[in-house]
Coordinates of C-alpha atoms and ligand atoms in Angstrom, one line a residue:
Chain A
X274 CA 11.7 13.9 -8.3
X275 CA 12.5 11.5 -5.5
X276 CA 12.5 14.1 -2.8
X277 CA 9.2 15.5 -3.9
X278 CA 7.7 12.1 -3.7
X279 CA 8.6 12.0 0.0
X280 CA 6.8 15.2 0.9
X281 CA 3.2 15.1 2.0
X282 CA 1.1 17.9 0.4
X283 CA -0.5 20.1 3.1
X284 CA -4.0 18.8 2.4
X285 CA -3.0 15.2 2.8
X286 CA -1.1 15.6 6.1
X287 CA -2.5 13.3 8.7
X288 CA -4.5 11.2 6.3
X289 CA -2.6 8.2 7.7
X290 CA -1.9 8.5 11.5
X291 CA 1.8 9.3 12.1
X292 CA 2.7 6.6 14.6
X293 CA 6.2 6.8 15.7
X294 CA 7.9 3.7 17.1
X295 CA 6.9 1.6 14.1
X296 CA 9.4 -1.2 13.6
X297 CA 9.9 -0.8 9.8
X298 CA 12.7 1.8 9.8
X299 CA 14.7 -0.2 12.3
X300 CA 14.4 -3.5 10.5
X301 CA 15.4 -1.7 7.3
X302 CA 18.3 -0.1 9.1
X303 CA 19.6 -3.5 10.2
X304 CA 19.2 -5.0 6.8
X305 CA 20.9 -1.9 5.2
X306 CA 23.7 -2.1 7.7
X307 CA 24.4 -5.8 6.9
X308 CA 24.0 -5.2 3.1
X309 CA 26.5 -2.3 3.2
X310 CA 29.1 -4.2 5.1
X311 CA 28.8 -7.2 2.8
X312 CA 28.9 -5.0 -0.2
X313 CA 32.0 -3.2 1.1
X314 CA 33.7 -6.5 1.7
X315 CA 32.8 -7.6 -1.8
X316 CA 34.2 -4.4 -3.3
X317 CA 37.3 -4.7 -1.1
X318 CA 37.8 -8.3 -2.3
X319 CA 37.4 -7.2 -6.0
X320 CA 40.0 -4.5 -5.5
X321 CA 42.4 -6.8 -3.7
X322 CA 42.1 -9.3 -6.5
X323 CA 42.8 -6.6 -9.0
X324 CA 45.8 -5.1 -7.1
X325 CA 47.2 -8.5 -6.6
X326 CA 46.6 -9.4 -10.3
X327 CA 48.2 -6.2 -11.5
X328 CA 51.3 -6.8 -9.3
X329 CA 52.1 -10.1 -10.9
X330 CA 51.0 -9.8 -14.5
X331 CA 54.0 -10.0 -16.7
X332 CA 56.1 -11.3 -13.9
X333 CA 57.9 -14.6 -14.3
X334 CA 60.3 -16.7 -12.2
X335 CA 63.2 -18.7 -13.7
X336 CA 64.2 -21.6 -11.3
X337 CA 67.4 -23.5 -11.9
X338 CA 68.1 -26.4 -9.5
X339 CA 71.7 -26.2 -8.3
X340 CA 72.1 -23.4 -10.8
X341 CA 74.9 -21.3 -9.2
X342 CA 76.9 -21.8 -12.4
X343 CA 74.3 -21.6 -15.1
X344 CA 72.3 -18.7 -13.7
X345 CA 74.4 -15.9 -15.3
X346 CA 73.8 -17.6 -18.7
X347 CA 70.1 -17.6 -18.1
X348 CA 70.2 -14.0 -17.0
X349 CA 72.1 -12.9 -20.1
X350 CA 69.8 -14.9 -22.4
X351 CA 66.7 -13.5 -20.9
X352 CA 68.0 -9.9 -21.1
X353 CA 68.4 -10.3 -24.9
X354 CA 64.8 -11.4 -25.5
X355 CA 62.7 -8.5 -27.0
X356 CA 59.9 -7.4 -24.7
X357 CA 61.8 -8.2 -21.5
X358 CA 61.8 -5.2 -19.2
X359 CA 63.9 -6.3 -16.3
X360 CA 65.9 -9.4 -15.2
X361 CA 67.0 -9.7 -11.6
X362 CA 68.6 -12.7 -9.8
X363 CA 67.3 -13.1 -6.3
X364 CA 70.5 -12.9 -4.0
X365 CA 71.3 -16.2 -2.3
X366 CA 71.2 -14.5 1.1
X367 CA 67.5 -13.6 0.5
X368 CA 66.7 -17.1 -0.4
X369 CA 68.5 -18.4 2.7
X370 CA 66.7 -15.9 4.9
X371 CA 63.3 -17.0 3.5
X372 CA 64.2 -20.7 3.9
X373 CA 65.4 -20.0 7.4
X374 CA 62.1 -18.6 8.4
X375 CA 60.5 -21.9 7.2
X376 CA 63.0 -24.5 8.2
X377 CA 64.9 -22.9 11.1
X378 CA 68.6 -22.2 11.6
X379 CA 69.8 -25.4 9.8
X380 CA 68.9 -23.7 6.5
X381 CA 71.8 -21.4 7.0
X382 CA 74.3 -24.2 6.5
X383 CA 75.9 -24.0 3.1
X384 CA 75.4 -27.8 2.6
X385 CA 71.7 -27.3 1.6
X386 CA 71.5 -27.2 -2.3
X387 CA 69.8 -24.0 -3.3
X388 CA 68.1 -23.3 -6.6
X389 CA 68.9 -20.1 -8.5
X390 CA 65.9 -17.8 -8.7
X391 CA 65.6 -15.1 -11.4
X392 CA 62.7 -12.6 -11.6
X393 CA 61.8 -11.6 -15.1
X394 CA 59.4 -8.7 -15.9
X395 CA 57.8 -8.6 -19.4
X396 CA 56.3 -5.7 -21.1
X397 CA 52.5 -5.8 -21.1
X398 CA 51.4 -8.0 -24.0
X399 CA 54.8 -9.4 -24.6
X400 CA 54.9 -13.2 -25.5
X401 CA 56.3 -15.3 -22.6
X402 CA 56.7 -18.4 -24.8
X403 CA 59.6 -16.8 -26.7
X404 CA 61.4 -15.9 -23.5
X405 CA 60.8 -19.4 -22.1
X406 CA 62.1 -21.3 -25.1
X407 CA 65.2 -19.2 -25.4
X408 CA 66.1 -19.5 -21.8
X409 CA 65.5 -23.3 -21.8
X410 CA 67.6 -23.7 -25.0
X411 CA 70.5 -22.0 -23.2
X412 CA 69.9 -23.7 -19.8
X413 CA 67.9 -26.9 -20.3
X414 CA 67.4 -27.6 -16.6
X415 CA 65.7 -24.2 -16.1
X416 CA 62.0 -24.0 -15.3
X417 CA 60.0 -20.9 -16.1
X418 CA 56.9 -20.2 -13.9
X419 CA 54.3 -17.4 -14.2
X420 CA 53.6 -15.7 -10.9
X421 CA 50.0 -15.3 -11.9
X422 CA 49.6 -19.1 -12.1
X423 CA 51.1 -19.6 -8.7
X424 CA 48.7 -16.9 -7.3
X425 CA 45.8 -18.4 -9.2
X426 CA 44.2 -20.1 -6.3
X427 CA 44.4 -16.9 -4.2
X428 CA 42.9 -14.6 -6.8
X429 CA 40.4 -17.3 -7.7
X430 CA 39.1 -17.5 -4.2
X431 CA 39.0 -13.7 -3.9
X432 CA 36.8 -13.7 -7.1
X433 CA 34.6 -16.4 -5.6
X434 CA 34.1 -14.5 -2.4
X435 CA 33.3 -11.4 -4.4
X436 CA 30.5 -13.2 -6.3
X437 CA 29.3 -14.6 -2.9
X438 CA 29.2 -11.0 -1.6
X439 CA 27.2 -9.9 -4.7
X440 CA 24.8 -12.8 -4.2
X441 CA 24.3 -11.9 -0.5
X442 CA 23.6 -8.3 -1.5
X443 CA 21.0 -9.4 -4.0
X444 CA 19.5 -11.7 -1.3
X445 CA 19.4 -8.9 1.2
X446 CA 17.7 -6.6 -1.4
X447 CA 15.1 -9.3 -1.9
X448 CA 14.6 -9.6 1.8
X449 CA 14.3 -5.8 2.2
X450 CA 11.7 -5.8 -0.6
X451 CA 9.8 -8.6 1.2
X452 CA 10.0 -6.6 4.4
X453 CA 8.5 -3.7 2.6
X454 CA 5.7 -5.8 1.2
X455 CA 4.9 -7.2 4.7
X456 CA 5.1 -3.7 6.3
X457 CA 2.9 -2.2 3.5
X458 CA 0.3 -5.0 3.9
X459 CA 0.4 -4.5 7.7
X460 CA -0.2 -0.8 7.3
X461 CA -2.9 -1.4 4.7
X462 CA -4.7 -3.8 7.1
X463 CA -4.3 -1.4 10.0
X464 CA -5.8 1.5 8.0
X465 CA -8.2 -0.6 6.0
X466 CA -11.3 1.3 7.4
X467 CA -9.7 4.7 6.6
X468 CA -8.8 3.5 3.1
X469 CA -12.3 2.2 2.5
X470 CA -13.9 5.5 3.7
X471 CA -11.6 7.6 1.6
X472 CA -12.2 5.3 -1.4
X473 CA -15.9 5.5 -0.8
X474 CA -15.9 9.3 -1.0
X475 CA -13.9 9.6 -4.2
X476 CA -10.2 9.0 -3.4
X477 CA -8.4 7.5 -6.4
X478 CA -6.2 4.4 -6.2
X479 CA -3.3 6.8 -7.1
X480 CA -4.0 9.0 -4.1
X481 CA -4.2 6.1 -1.7
X482 CA -1.1 4.4 -3.2
X483 CA 0.9 7.7 -2.7
X484 CA 0.0 7.8 1.0
X485 CA 1.7 4.4 1.5
X486 CA 4.5 4.8 -0.9
X487 CA 5.5 8.1 0.9
X488 CA 5.3 6.4 4.2
X489 CA 7.4 3.4 3.3
X490 CA 9.9 5.5 1.3
X491 CA 10.4 7.6 4.4
X492 CA 10.8 4.5 6.6
X493 CA 13.3 3.1 4.1
X494 CA 15.2 6.4 3.9
X495 CA 15.4 6.7 7.7
X496 CA 16.5 3.1 7.9
X497 CA 19.0 3.5 5.1
X498 CA 20.6 6.6 6.7
X499 CA 20.8 5.0 10.1
X500 CA 22.1 1.6 8.7
X501 CA 24.4 3.5 6.4
X502 CA 25.9 5.6 9.1
X503 CA 26.4 2.5 11.3
X504 CA 28.1 0.7 8.4
X505 CA 30.3 3.7 7.6
X506 CA 31.4 3.8 11.2
X507 CA 32.2 0.1 11.2
X508 CA 34.1 0.3 7.9
X509 CA 36.2 3.3 9.1
X510 CA 37.0 1.5 12.4
X511 CA 38.0 -1.7 10.6
X512 CA 40.3 0.3 8.5
X513 CA 42.3 1.5 11.5
X514 CA 42.9 -2.2 12.6
X515 CA 46.4 -3.1 11.3
X516 CA 46.5 -6.0 8.9
X517 CA 42.8 -6.1 8.3
X518 CA 41.5 -6.8 4.8
X519 CA 40.1 -3.3 4.6
X520 CA 43.5 -1.8 5.3
X521 CA 45.4 -0.2 2.5
X522 CA 46.8 -2.6 0.0
X523 CA 50.1 -2.1 -1.6
X524 CA 48.3 -0.6 -4.6
X525 CA 46.3 2.0 -2.7
X526 CA 43.2 2.2 -0.5
X527 CA 41.0 -0.9 -0.7
X528 CA 37.9 1.2 -1.2
X529 CA 38.2 3.8 -3.9
X530 CA 36.0 6.9 -4.1
X531 CA 33.9 5.2 -6.7
X532 CA 33.3 2.4 -4.3
X533 CA 32.2 4.7 -1.5
X534 CA 29.9 6.4 -4.0
X535 CA 28.4 3.0 -5.0
X536 CA 27.9 2.1 -1.3
X537 CA 26.2 5.5 -0.7
X538 CA 23.9 4.8 -3.6
X539 CA 22.6 1.6 -1.9
X540 CA 20.3 3.3 0.7
X541 CA 18.9 5.5 -2.0
X542 CA 18.3 2.5 -4.2
X543 CA 16.6 0.8 -1.2
X544 CA 14.3 3.8 -0.8
X545 CA 13.4 3.6 -4.4
X546 CA 12.7 -0.1 -4.2
X547 CA 10.6 0.4 -1.0
X548 CA 8.6 3.1 -2.8
X549 CA 7.9 1.0 -5.8
X550 CA 7.2 -2.1 -3.8
X551 CA 4.8 -0.3 -1.5
X552 CA 3.0 1.3 -4.4
X553 CA 2.4 -2.0 -6.3
X554 CA 1.4 -3.7 -3.1
X555 CA -1.2 -1.1 -2.4
X556 CA -2.5 -0.9 -5.9
X557 CA -2.9 -4.7 -6.0
X558 CA -4.7 -4.7 -2.6
X559 CA -7.0 -1.9 -3.7
X560 CA -8.0 -3.8 -6.8
X561 CA -9.2 -6.6 -4.5
X562 CA -11.1 -4.3 -2.1
X563 CA -13.4 -2.4 -4.3
Chain B
X122 CA -46.5 8.9 -16.4
X123 CA -46.3 10.5 -19.8
X124 CA -46.0 14.0 -18.3
X125 CA -43.2 16.5 -19.1
X126 CA -39.9 14.7 -18.8
X127 CA -37.6 16.4 -16.3
X128 CA -34.0 15.2 -16.9
X129 CA -33.2 12.3 -14.7
X130 CA -30.1 12.1 -12.5
X131 CA -30.6 8.4 -11.7
X132 CA -32.3 5.8 -14.0
X133 CA -32.6 2.1 -13.1
X134 CA -33.7 -0.4 -15.7
X135 CA -34.5 -3.9 -14.3
X136 CA -31.8 -3.6 -11.8
X137 CA -31.1 -6.5 -9.6
X138 CA -28.5 -7.0 -6.8
X139 CA -27.3 -10.1 -5.0
X140 CA -24.5 -10.4 -2.5
X141 CA -22.2 -13.2 -3.5
X142 CA -24.2 -16.3 -4.3
X143 CA -27.1 -15.4 -2.0
X144 CA -30.7 -14.6 -3.1
X145 CA -31.4 -11.3 -4.8
X146 CA -31.9 -8.5 -2.2
X147 CA -33.0 -6.0 -4.9
X148 CA -35.2 -7.2 -7.7
X149 CA -36.3 -5.7 -11.0
X150 CA -35.9 -2.1 -9.9
X151 CA -37.2 0.5 -12.4
X152 CA -36.8 3.9 -11.1
X153 CA -36.1 7.5 -12.1
X154 CA -35.0 10.3 -9.8
X155 CA -35.6 13.7 -11.4
X156 CA -32.7 16.1 -11.2
X157 CA -33.3 18.6 -8.3
X158 CA -35.8 16.3 -6.6
X159 CA -36.2 15.4 -2.9
X160 CA -37.1 11.8 -2.4
X161 CA -37.6 9.7 0.7
X162 CA -36.9 6.0 0.6
X163 CA -39.0 4.1 3.1
X164 CA -39.6 0.4 3.9
X165 CA -39.2 -2.1 6.7
X166 CA -35.9 -3.1 8.0
X167 CA -34.2 -5.5 5.7
X168 CA -36.2 -4.4 2.7
X169 CA -33.0 -3.4 0.9
X170 CA -32.8 0.4 1.4
X171 CA -29.2 0.5 2.3
X172 CA -28.4 -1.9 -0.6
X173 CA -30.2 0.5 -3.0
X174 CA -28.2 3.4 -1.6
X175 CA -25.0 1.5 -2.0
X176 CA -25.7 1.1 -5.7
X177 CA -26.3 4.9 -5.9
X178 CA -23.1 5.8 -4.1
X179 CA -21.2 3.3 -6.2
X180 CA -20.1 1.0 -3.4
X181 CA -21.8 -1.9 -5.2
X182 CA -22.5 -2.7 -8.8
X183 CA -25.8 -4.1 -9.9
X184 CA -25.6 -7.8 -10.7
X185 CA -28.1 -7.3 -13.5
X186 CA -29.9 -4.5 -15.3
X187 CA -28.8 -1.1 -16.3
X188 CA -28.0 1.8 -14.0
X189 CA -27.5 5.4 -15.4
X190 CA -26.3 8.1 -13.0
X191 CA -25.5 11.6 -14.3
X192 CA -26.6 10.2 -17.7
X193 CA -23.7 7.7 -17.7
X194 CA -24.1 4.0 -17.9
X195 CA -22.3 3.0 -14.7
X196 CA -23.4 -0.7 -14.2
X197 CA -20.3 -1.8 -16.1
X198 CA -18.1 1.3 -16.1
X199 CA -14.3 0.6 -15.4
X200 CA -13.3 1.0 -11.8
X201 CA -10.9 3.9 -12.8
X202 CA -13.9 5.9 -13.8
X203 CA -15.6 5.6 -10.4
X204 CA -13.7 8.2 -8.2
X205 CA -14.7 11.1 -10.4
X206 CA -18.4 10.1 -10.1
X207 CA -18.1 9.4 -6.4
X208 CA -16.9 13.0 -5.9
X209 CA -20.2 14.2 -7.3
X210 CA -22.2 12.2 -4.8
X211 CA -22.4 13.1 -1.1
X212 CA -23.0 10.2 1.2
X213 CA -24.2 10.0 4.8
X214 CA -23.5 6.4 5.8
X215 CA -25.8 4.6 8.2
X216 CA -22.8 3.8 10.4
X217 CA -21.2 7.3 9.8
X218 CA -17.8 6.0 8.7
X219 CA -15.8 8.8 10.2
X220 CA -12.0 8.4 10.0
X221 CA -11.2 7.7 13.7
X222 CA -7.8 9.3 13.8
X223 CA -9.0 12.6 12.2
X224 CA -10.7 15.4 14.1
X225 CA -14.3 16.5 13.3
X226 CA -12.8 19.3 11.3
X227 CA -10.5 17.1 9.3
X228 CA -13.3 14.6 8.6
X229 CA -15.4 17.3 7.2
X230 CA -12.5 18.7 5.2
X231 CA -11.7 15.3 3.7
X232 CA -13.7 15.6 0.4
X233 CA -12.3 19.0 -0.3
X234 CA -8.8 17.9 0.3
X235 CA -9.2 14.7 -1.7
X236 CA -10.4 16.9 -4.5
X237 CA -7.1 18.9 -4.1
X238 CA -8.8 22.1 -2.9
X239 CA -6.3 24.8 -1.7
X240 CA -6.0 24.8 2.1
X241 CA -7.0 28.5 2.2
X242 CA -10.3 27.5 0.6
X243 CA -10.9 24.6 3.0
X244 CA -10.8 26.3 6.4
X245 CA -13.6 28.8 6.0
X246 CA -16.3 26.5 4.5
X247 CA -15.5 23.7 7.0
X248 CA -15.8 26.1 10.0
X249 CA -19.0 27.5 8.7
X250 CA -20.6 24.2 8.1
X251 CA -19.5 22.8 11.5
X252 CA -21.1 25.9 13.1
X253 CA -24.3 25.2 11.2
X254 CA -24.6 21.7 12.5
X255 CA -23.8 23.0 16.0
X256 CA -20.3 21.6 16.3
X257 CA -18.2 24.8 16.2
X258 CA -16.7 24.0 19.6
X259 CA -16.1 20.3 18.8
X260 CA -14.0 20.9 15.7
X261 CA -10.8 19.5 17.2
X262 CA -12.5 16.5 18.8
X263 CA -11.9 12.9 17.5
X264 CA -15.0 10.9 16.6
X265 CA -14.5 8.5 19.6
X266 CA -15.1 11.4 21.9
X267 CA -18.3 12.5 20.2
X268 CA -21.8 11.3 21.0
X269 CA -23.7 9.3 18.4
X270 CA -25.7 12.4 17.4
X271 CA -22.6 14.5 17.1
X272 CA -20.9 11.9 14.9
X273 CA -23.9 11.8 12.7
X274 CA -23.8 15.6 12.2
X275 CA -20.1 15.4 11.3
X276 CA -21.0 12.7 8.8
X277 CA -23.7 14.9 7.3
X278 CA -21.3 17.9 7.2
X279 CA -18.8 15.8 5.3
X280 CA -21.4 14.6 2.9
X281 CA -22.5 18.1 1.9
X282 CA -19.3 20.1 2.2
X283 CA -18.4 19.8 -1.5
X284 CA -21.9 20.7 -2.7
X285 CA -22.6 17.3 -4.4
X286 CA -25.0 17.0 -7.3
X287 CA -26.6 14.0 -5.6
X288 CA -26.9 13.5 -1.8
X289 CA -27.7 10.1 -0.5
X290 CA -28.4 9.7 3.2
X291 CA -29.0 6.5 5.1
X292 CA -31.2 7.2 8.2
X293 CA -29.4 10.5 8.8
X294 CA -31.6 11.5 11.8
X295 CA -31.5 8.2 13.6
X296 CA -29.4 9.5 16.4
X297 CA -30.5 13.1 16.9
X298 CA -33.4 14.7 18.8
X299 CA -36.3 16.3 17.1
X300 CA -34.8 19.8 17.2
X301 CA -31.6 18.7 15.5
X302 CA -33.5 16.6 13.0
X303 CA -35.4 19.7 12.0
X304 CA -32.2 21.6 11.7
X305 CA -30.6 18.9 9.5
X306 CA -33.7 18.8 7.4
X307 CA -33.4 22.5 6.9
X308 CA -29.8 21.9 5.8
X309 CA -30.9 19.3 3.2
X310 CA -33.7 21.6 2.0
X311 CA -31.3 24.5 1.5
X312 CA -28.9 22.2 -0.4
X313 CA -31.9 21.0 -2.5
X314 CA -32.9 24.6 -3.3
X315 CA -29.3 25.1 -4.6
X316 CA -29.8 22.2 -7.0
X317 CA -28.7 19.1 -5.2
X318 CA -30.9 16.0 -5.8
X319 CA -31.6 14.4 -2.5
X320 CA -32.5 10.8 -1.5
X321 CA -33.0 10.0 2.1
X322 CA -33.7 6.5 3.5
X323 CA -35.5 6.9 6.8
X324 CA -38.0 5.5 9.3
X325 CA -38.7 9.0 10.6
X326 CA -42.3 9.8 9.6
X327 CA -42.2 13.2 11.2
X328 CA -39.3 14.1 9.0
X329 CA -41.2 13.1 5.9
X330 CA -44.3 14.9 7.1
X331 CA -42.2 18.1 7.6
X332 CA -40.8 18.0 4.0
X333 CA -43.3 19.7 1.7
X334 CA -43.1 18.4 -1.8
X335 CA -41.0 15.4 -1.2
X336 CA -41.5 12.2 -3.2
X337 CA -41.8 8.9 -1.6
X338 CA -40.4 5.5 -2.7
X339 CA -41.3 2.4 -0.8
X340 CA -39.2 -0.8 -0.8
X341 CA -40.5 -4.1 0.4
X342 CA -38.6 -7.4 0.0
X343 CA -36.2 -5.8 -2.5
X344 CA -39.0 -4.5 -4.8
X345 CA -40.3 -1.0 -5.2
X346 CA -44.0 -1.0 -4.5
X347 CA -46.4 1.6 -5.7
X348 CA -46.7 4.2 -3.1
X349 CA -50.0 4.1 -1.4
X350 CA -52.2 7.2 -1.3
X351 CA -51.1 7.9 2.3
X352 CA -47.5 8.2 1.1
X353 CA -48.3 10.3 -1.8
X354 CA -47.1 13.9 -2.1
X355 CA -48.1 15.9 -0.1
X356 CA -48.0 13.5 2.7
X357 CA -50.7 13.4 5.3
X358 CA -49.7 14.4 8.7
X359 CA -48.7 11.4 10.8
X360 CA -51.3 10.8 13.5
X361 CA -54.0 12.7 11.5
X362 CA -55.7 9.6 10.2
Ligands
LIG238 N1 -22.9 -7.1 2.7 C1 -24.0 -8.0 2.6 N2 -23.8 -9.3 2.4 C2 -24.9 -10.1 2.3 N3 -26.1 -9.8 2.6 C3 -26.4 -8.5 2.8 C4 -25.3 -7.5 2.9 N4 -25.9 -6.3 3.2 C5 -27.2 -6.5 3.3 N5 -27.5 -7.8 3.1 C6 -28.9 -8.4 3.1 O1 -29.6 -7.7 2.2 C7 -30.9 -7.5 2.7 C8 -31.3 -6.0 2.6 O2 -30.5 -5.3 3.6 P1 -30.3 -3.8 3.7 O3 -30.1 -3.3 2.3 O4 -29.4 -3.4 4.7 O5 -31.8 -3.4 4.1 P2 -32.3 -2.1 4.9 O6 -31.3 -1.0 4.8 O7 -33.6 -1.8 4.3 O8 -32.6 -2.5 6.3 C9 -31.0 -8.1 4.0 O9 -31.6 -9.4 4.0 C10 -29.6 -8.2 4.4 O10 -29.4 -9.3 5.3
LIG239 MG1 -30.2 0.1 6.2

């Protein structure tokens, strides 16, 4: 359907002069490029938030200040709670190594009081309150923290950025539509005498609208393909940069096949929008003319 | 009056036209063009000839009165209905209105292509007609490279290519020499014999004199005036009186 709408019937070839070097495809290419990169970043952000969220759901940390002695009690208690999958005490050497990277070599001295840290994984849907109350009854000075709460600000800002990206994509779509309106009006004014002549000898509004909707749809498709190719190139290049956001996350590639599919859909959507916008613009302008 | 009623292709009933808020340029027009007729519209410059033709080729709507064309009341017909009627009317505009980026051939082919005619059935008739108006070797030329007379002939070829039921021509021989004028008149007469109703606005008295059996309509100050004896059919030879 859409492809057929792009092809000029033999009889109508040349009805509008084919002027190459028109700016519209290039403007649309630039807008499409920016839109795609922003959309890709948004999708990457959404995926990152999800992977991060998945990795910490059901994961809890029991912290016992100066708890070298009470830690085994807490471990044993936690293991007996139904719904608990795994309980692991973080080795003191690991804690020291982490601290050392923050505080320097002094952290290695045994004088610094270290808390005991115990990681607990719950089955999906298991009730953390029960585990918390039982551990605290056995070891009153223990504190139980959910990883997801500690990561809250991070996942929260990822979500915010993702909405920002969506907003930007919508804004760019509106700007693209506005560009198409301006380009169509420009083309309409340029070819006004041709349109009036054709109208005068029996061209229908539909025939004239099709001339413009085909032209703008082709401009948008060319722009979409060029902008899309540039965006794809940039995204693939960024992926090869180590540590970049678009690099593979622990949970897999940041952009899944579905995401690439959605991104590829954007230029086609742009073409459709251009076609409809050009059509309504011309039909409206024609109603004013005659 | 009161004779045998030939079916009318155009009927005006107290038609008036004003542009915007200006004075009426056409006033109380009552007229009737019989189907198959050949009529000249004459009158001084500014009398309203072009305005009357615009009503006929549906570029303007009357501001009052009733206008029937092809038996349809068109003074208030919806704009969607217009293209189908416009296709049954051939127009030679006073200012030609050729599409500048299209060749002479493509300009002449335009009505056929707009009507969705197969390309195979476009080429032959267009070539033939261009040859008839003496432009066979100018088929590929753009209007800007054609002389005024050549452009006028392209405009005429475009107006008649689709064998319209009604042909409306606004000073169609204004830019051609006497020989070409005679040739174009011959084209109009052939078309008329095939059934096309013809209305030509002109100043060219020799053209009128050469058309046996043509009717005359005279416009003055936006009103149709009763044709004088001199203008009655058959017209007296110019210069004979
Ligand atoms: N588009 C227009 N807007 C306003 N006035 C017009 C327009 N076209 C023609 N007129 C006026 O209408 C009158 C008749 O003009 P026109 O129909 O062109 O006469 P003719 O063709 O007999 O010379 C003139 O006074 C002219 O100035
Ligand atoms: Mg005139």
